Coordinates of C-alpha atoms in Angstrom, one line a residue:
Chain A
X324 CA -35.4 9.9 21.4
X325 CA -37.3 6.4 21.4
X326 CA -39.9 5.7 18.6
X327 CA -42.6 3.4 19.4
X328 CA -44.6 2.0 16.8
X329 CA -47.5 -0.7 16.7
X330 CA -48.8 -2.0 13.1
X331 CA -51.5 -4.2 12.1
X332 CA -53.5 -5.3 9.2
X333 CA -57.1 -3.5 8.8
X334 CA -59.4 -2.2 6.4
X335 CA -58.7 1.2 5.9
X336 CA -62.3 2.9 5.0
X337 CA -63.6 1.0 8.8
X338 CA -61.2 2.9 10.2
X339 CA -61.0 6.0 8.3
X340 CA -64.7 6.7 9.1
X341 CA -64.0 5.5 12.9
X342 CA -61.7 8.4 12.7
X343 CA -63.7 10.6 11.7
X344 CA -66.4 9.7 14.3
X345 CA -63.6 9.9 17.0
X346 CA -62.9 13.9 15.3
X347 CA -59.3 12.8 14.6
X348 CA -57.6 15.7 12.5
X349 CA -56.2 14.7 9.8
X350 CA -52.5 15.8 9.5
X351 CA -52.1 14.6 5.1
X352 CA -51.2 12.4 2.9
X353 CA -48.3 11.1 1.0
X354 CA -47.2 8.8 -1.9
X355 CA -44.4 7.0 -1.1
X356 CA -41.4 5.1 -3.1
X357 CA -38.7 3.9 -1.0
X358 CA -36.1 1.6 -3.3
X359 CA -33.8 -0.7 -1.3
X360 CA -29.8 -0.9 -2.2
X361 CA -27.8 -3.6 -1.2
X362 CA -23.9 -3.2 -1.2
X363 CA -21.3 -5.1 -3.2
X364 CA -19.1 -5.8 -0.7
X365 CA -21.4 -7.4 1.6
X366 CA -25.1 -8.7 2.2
X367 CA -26.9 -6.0 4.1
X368 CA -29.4 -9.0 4.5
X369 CA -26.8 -10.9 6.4
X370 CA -25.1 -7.6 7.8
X371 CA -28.5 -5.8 9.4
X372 CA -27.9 -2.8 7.6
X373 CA -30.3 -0.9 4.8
X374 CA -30.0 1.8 2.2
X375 CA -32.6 3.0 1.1
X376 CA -33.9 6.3 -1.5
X377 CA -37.6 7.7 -0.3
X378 CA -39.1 9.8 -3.0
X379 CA -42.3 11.1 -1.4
X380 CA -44.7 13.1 -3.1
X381 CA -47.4 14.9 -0.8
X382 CA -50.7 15.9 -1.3
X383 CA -49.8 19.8 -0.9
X384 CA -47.8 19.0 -4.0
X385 CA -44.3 19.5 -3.0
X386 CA -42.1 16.7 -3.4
X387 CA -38.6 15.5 -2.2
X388 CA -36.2 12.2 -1.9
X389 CA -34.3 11.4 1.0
X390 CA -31.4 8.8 1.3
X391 CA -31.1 6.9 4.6
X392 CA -28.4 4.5 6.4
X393 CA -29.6 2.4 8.7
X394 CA -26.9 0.6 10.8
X395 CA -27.1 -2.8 12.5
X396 CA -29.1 -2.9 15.7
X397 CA -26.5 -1.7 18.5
X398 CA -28.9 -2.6 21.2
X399 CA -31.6 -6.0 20.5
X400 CA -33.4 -5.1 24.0
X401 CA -34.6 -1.0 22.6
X402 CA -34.1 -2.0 18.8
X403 CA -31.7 0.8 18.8
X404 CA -29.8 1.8 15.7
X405 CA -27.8 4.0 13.9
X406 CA -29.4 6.0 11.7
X407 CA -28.4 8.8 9.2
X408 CA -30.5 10.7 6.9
X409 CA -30.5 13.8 4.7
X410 CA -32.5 15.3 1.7
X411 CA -31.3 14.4 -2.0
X412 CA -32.1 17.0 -4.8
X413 CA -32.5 14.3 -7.9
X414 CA -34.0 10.3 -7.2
X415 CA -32.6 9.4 -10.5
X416 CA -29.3 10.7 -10.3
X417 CA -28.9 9.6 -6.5
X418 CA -30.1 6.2 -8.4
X419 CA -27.1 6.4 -11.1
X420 CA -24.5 7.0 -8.4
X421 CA -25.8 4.1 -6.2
X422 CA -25.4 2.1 -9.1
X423 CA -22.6 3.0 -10.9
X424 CA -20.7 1.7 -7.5
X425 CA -22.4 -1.4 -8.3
X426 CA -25.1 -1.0 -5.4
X427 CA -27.9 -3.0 -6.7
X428 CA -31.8 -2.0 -6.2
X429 CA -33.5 -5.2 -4.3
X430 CA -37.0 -3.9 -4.1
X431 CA -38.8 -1.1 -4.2
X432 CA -41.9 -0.7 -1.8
X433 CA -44.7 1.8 -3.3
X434 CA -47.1 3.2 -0.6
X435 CA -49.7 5.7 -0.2
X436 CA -49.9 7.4 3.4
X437 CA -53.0 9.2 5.0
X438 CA -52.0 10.3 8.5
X439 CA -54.1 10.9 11.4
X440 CA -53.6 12.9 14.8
X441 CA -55.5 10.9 18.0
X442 CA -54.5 11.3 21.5
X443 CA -51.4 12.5 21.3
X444 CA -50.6 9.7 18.8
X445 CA -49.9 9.6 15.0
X446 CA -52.2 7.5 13.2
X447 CA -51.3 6.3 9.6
X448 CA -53.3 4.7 7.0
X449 CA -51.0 2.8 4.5
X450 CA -52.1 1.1 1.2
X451 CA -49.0 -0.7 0.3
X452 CA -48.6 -2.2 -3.3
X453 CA -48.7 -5.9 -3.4
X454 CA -48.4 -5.9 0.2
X455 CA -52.2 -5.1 1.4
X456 CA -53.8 -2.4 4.3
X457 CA -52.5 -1.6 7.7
X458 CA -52.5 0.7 10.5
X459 CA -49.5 2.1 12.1
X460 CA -49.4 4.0 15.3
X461 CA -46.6 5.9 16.7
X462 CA -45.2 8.5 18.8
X463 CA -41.6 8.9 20.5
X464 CA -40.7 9.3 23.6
X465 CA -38.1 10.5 25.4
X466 CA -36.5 8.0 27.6
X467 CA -36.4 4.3 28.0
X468 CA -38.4 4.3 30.8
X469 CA -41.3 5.6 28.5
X470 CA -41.5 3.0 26.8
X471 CA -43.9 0.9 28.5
X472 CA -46.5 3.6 29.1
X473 CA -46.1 5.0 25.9
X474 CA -46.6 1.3 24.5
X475 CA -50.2 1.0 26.2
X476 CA -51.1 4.4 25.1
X477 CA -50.9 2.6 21.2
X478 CA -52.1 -0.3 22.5
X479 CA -55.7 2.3 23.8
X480 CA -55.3 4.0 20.6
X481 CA -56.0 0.6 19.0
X482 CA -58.3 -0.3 20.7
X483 CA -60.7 3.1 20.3
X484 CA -60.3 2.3 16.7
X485 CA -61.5 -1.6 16.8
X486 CA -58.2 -2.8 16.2
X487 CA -57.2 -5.6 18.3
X488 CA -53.5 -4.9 19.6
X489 CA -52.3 -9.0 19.4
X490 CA -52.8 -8.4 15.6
X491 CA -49.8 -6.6 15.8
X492 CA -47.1 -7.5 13.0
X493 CA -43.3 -6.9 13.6
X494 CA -42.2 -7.2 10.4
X495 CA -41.4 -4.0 7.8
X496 CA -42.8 -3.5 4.8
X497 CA -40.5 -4.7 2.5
X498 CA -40.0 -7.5 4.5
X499 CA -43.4 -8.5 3.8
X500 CA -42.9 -7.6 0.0
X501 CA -40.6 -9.7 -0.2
X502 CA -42.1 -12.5 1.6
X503 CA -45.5 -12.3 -0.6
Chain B
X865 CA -21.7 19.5 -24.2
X866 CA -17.9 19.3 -24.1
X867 CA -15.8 21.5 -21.8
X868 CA -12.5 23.1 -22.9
X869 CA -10.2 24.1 -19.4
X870 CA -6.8 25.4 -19.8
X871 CA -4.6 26.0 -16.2
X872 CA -1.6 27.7 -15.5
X873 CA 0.0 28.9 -12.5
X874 CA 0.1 32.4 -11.9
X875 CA 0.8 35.3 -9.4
X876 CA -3.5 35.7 -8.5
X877 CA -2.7 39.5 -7.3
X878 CA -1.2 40.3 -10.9
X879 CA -3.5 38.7 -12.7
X880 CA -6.4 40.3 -10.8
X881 CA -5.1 43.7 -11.6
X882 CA -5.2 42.9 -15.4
X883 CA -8.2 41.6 -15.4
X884 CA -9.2 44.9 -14.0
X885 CA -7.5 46.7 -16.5
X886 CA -9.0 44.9 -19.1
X887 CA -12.1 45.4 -17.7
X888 CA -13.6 41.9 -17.3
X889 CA -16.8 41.4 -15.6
X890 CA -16.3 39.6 -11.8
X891 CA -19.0 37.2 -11.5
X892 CA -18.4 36.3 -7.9
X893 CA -16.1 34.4 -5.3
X894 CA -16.5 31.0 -3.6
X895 CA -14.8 28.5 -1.5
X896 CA -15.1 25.5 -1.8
X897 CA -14.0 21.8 0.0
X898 CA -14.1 18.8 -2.2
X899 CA -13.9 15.5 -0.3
X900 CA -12.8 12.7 -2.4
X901 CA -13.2 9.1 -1.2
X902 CA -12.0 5.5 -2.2
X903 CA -14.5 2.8 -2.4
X904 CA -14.0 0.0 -0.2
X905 CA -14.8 -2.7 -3.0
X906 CA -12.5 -1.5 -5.7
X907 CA -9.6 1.1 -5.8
X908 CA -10.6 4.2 -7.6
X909 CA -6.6 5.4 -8.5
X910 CA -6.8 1.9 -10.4
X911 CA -10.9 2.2 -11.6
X912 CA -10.1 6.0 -13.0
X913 CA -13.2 6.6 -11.1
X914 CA -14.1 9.7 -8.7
X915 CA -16.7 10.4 -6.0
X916 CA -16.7 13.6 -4.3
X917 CA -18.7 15.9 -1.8
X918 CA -18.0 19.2 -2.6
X919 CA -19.0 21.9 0.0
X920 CA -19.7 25.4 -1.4
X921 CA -19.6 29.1 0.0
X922 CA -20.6 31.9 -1.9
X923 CA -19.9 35.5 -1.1
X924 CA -23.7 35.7 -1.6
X925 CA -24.0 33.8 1.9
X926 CA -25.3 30.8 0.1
X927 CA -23.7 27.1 0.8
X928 CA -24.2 24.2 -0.8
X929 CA -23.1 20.1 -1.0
X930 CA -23.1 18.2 -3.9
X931 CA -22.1 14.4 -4.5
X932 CA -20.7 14.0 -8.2
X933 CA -19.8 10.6 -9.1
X934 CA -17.3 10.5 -12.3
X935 CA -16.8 7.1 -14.1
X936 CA -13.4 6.4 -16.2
X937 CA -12.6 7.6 -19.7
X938 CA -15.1 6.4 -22.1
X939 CA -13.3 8.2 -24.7
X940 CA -9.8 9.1 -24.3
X941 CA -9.3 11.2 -26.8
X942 CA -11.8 13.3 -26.1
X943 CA -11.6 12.7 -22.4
X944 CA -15.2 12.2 -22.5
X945 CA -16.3 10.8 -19.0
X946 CA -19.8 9.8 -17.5
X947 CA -20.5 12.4 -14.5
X948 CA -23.3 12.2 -12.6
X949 CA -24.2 15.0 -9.7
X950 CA -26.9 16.4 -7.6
X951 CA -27.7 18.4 -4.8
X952 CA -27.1 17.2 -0.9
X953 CA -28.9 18.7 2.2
X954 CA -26.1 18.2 4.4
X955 CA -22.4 17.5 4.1
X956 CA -21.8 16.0 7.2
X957 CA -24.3 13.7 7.3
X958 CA -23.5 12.5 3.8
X959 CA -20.0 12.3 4.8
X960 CA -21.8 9.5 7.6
X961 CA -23.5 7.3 5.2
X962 CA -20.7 6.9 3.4
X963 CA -17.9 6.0 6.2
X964 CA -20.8 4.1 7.4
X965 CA -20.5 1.9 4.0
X966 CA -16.5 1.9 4.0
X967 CA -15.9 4.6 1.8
X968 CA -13.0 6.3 3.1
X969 CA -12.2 10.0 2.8
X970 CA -8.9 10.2 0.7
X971 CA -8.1 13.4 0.5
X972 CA -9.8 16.7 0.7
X973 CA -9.0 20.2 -1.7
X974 CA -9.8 23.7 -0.2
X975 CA -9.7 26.5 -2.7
X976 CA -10.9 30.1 -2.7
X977 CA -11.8 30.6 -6.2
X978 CA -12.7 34.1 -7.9
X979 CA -14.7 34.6 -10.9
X980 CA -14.4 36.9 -14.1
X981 CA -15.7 36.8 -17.7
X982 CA -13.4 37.6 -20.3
X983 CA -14.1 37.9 -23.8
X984 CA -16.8 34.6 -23.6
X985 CA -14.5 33.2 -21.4
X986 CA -14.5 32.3 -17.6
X987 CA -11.2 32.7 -15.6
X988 CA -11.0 31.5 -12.5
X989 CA -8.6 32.7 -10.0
X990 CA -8.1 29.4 -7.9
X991 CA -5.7 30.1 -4.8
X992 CA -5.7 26.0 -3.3
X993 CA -4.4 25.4 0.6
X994 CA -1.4 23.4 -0.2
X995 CA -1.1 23.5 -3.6
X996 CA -1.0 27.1 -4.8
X997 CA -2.1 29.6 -7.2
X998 CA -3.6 28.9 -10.4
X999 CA -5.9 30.7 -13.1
X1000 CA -8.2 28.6 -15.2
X1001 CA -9.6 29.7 -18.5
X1002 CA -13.0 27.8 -19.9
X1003 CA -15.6 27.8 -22.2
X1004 CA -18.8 24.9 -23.4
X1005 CA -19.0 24.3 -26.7
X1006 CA -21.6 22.4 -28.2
X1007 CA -19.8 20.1 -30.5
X1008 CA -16.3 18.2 -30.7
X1009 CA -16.1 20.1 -34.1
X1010 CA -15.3 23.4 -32.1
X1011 CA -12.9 22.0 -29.8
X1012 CA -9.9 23.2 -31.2
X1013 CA -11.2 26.9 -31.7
X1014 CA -12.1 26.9 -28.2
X1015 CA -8.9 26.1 -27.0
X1016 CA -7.2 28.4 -29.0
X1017 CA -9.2 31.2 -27.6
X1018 CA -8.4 30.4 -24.6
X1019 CA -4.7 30.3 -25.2
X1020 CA -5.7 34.2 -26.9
X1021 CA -7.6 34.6 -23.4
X1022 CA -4.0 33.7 -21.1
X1023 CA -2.2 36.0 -23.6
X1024 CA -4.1 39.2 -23.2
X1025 CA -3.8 37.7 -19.2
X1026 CA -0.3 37.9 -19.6
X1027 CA 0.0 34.1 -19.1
X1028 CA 1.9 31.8 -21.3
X1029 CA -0.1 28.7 -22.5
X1030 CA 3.2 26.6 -22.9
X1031 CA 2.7 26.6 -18.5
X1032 CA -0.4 24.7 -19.2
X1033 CA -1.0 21.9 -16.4
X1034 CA -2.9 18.8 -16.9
X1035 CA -2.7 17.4 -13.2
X1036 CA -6.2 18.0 -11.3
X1037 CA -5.9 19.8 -7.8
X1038 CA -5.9 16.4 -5.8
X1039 CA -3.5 15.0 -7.7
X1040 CA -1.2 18.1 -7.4
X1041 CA -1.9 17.9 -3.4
X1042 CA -0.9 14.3 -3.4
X1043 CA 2.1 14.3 -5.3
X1044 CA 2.7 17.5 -3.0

């Protein structure tokens, strides 16, 4: 499974209501806090690799934390890495684990999510703390060779919404917290 | 909270029937797999440190993983220890974060244990692959001040059991399976 994912930078009430004219359903929203970890026997800045804790809170009201590896990228042409994740009972006492092995927290990047449904596509608002307003766009695909189509299907996407694909910004989140 | 735990050897099919006899209440059976790993950072056998994953079956048909984390002797006298532990979705993929960030899998403990209560008392009936077969008499008390009229109760417990508390054993499973 391939994930393909455009962002860029926009004012989120333009396009909420540009979603609403285009009869997008709207799938929910979420709070998120995802808290970064970096190792003490190496630089996951240097290595490529990230932990991370997601504590998510949704609008239904349930709520649940997630931990998640992320390996080094195996492949630099698909972006491809390893990637393991599974549901945590308690954030704080994951947190008092992590760092009573001396994994230190390195930033924490606070977000609330309002996801969309448009052609097949997943459209998501995000208001990120000290970060600013963007829209993300994704679906997955299942072979490489999907790619490319699936690529220009976002790319249509952003366009029925006024977005302008070449705004497009590769870098995460918390690499742009921690940039600002 | 303090926890008193007293462990003897013992033939589990003898000690079964008097427990019958004496009519103590069977709370229930599990088995259980407890992973225990070495950071890759610092030796735990050095650190007096523990992290496990411990995998859980009970005859209820429920399973479930936890992650405990248990720092070194902040007290020794009372043996008093920071612990830390919370519920994990799945063992296996837990088990691939951590390999992932060099934790290695030392050694793991399998042991079907059976559960009775016995005059405020819980006696576990531990029978552990390698290791052998073991009853465990415990109790919470609230304060340090009742330690020692815990304990005696359950040395009053392994008597109406039969057992003799001189057998008492201090050595955890894992050690017991690695000096085996």
């Amino acid at each position: 499974m391939y994930e393909v994912e455009v962002k860029v930078p926009a004012e989120l009430g333009v396009v909420r209501d540009r979603l609403e004219a285009l009869e997008a359903a709207r799938v929910g929203s979420v709070v998120q806090a995802d808290t970064y970890y970096n190792a003490p026997h190496r630089d996951f800045a240097e290595t490529d690799e990230a932990l991370r804790i997601r504590s998510e809170r949704s609008d239904d009201g349930t709520e649940e934390t997630r931990v998640t590896y992320k390996g080094p990228l195996v492949d630099e042409e698909t972006k491809t890495r390893e990637e393991f994740e599974t549901g945590i009972e308690d954030d704080e006492t994951i947190d008092a684990i992590l760092t009573s092995l001396d994994f230190e927290p390195t930033a924490t990047v606070r977000k609330d999510r309002e996801r969309f449904s448009l052609d097949g596509y997943t459209v998501t608002l995000d208001s990120v703390d000290g970060v600013g307003e963007y829209v993300e766009v994704e679906t997955e695909v299942a072979g490489e060779s999907d790619l490319e189509a699936a690529r220009e299907g976002a790319y249509d996407v952003l366009e029925r919404l006024e977005l302008d694909p070449d705004d497009q910004l590769r870098t995460s989140y918390l690499g742009l917290l921690l940039e600002s």
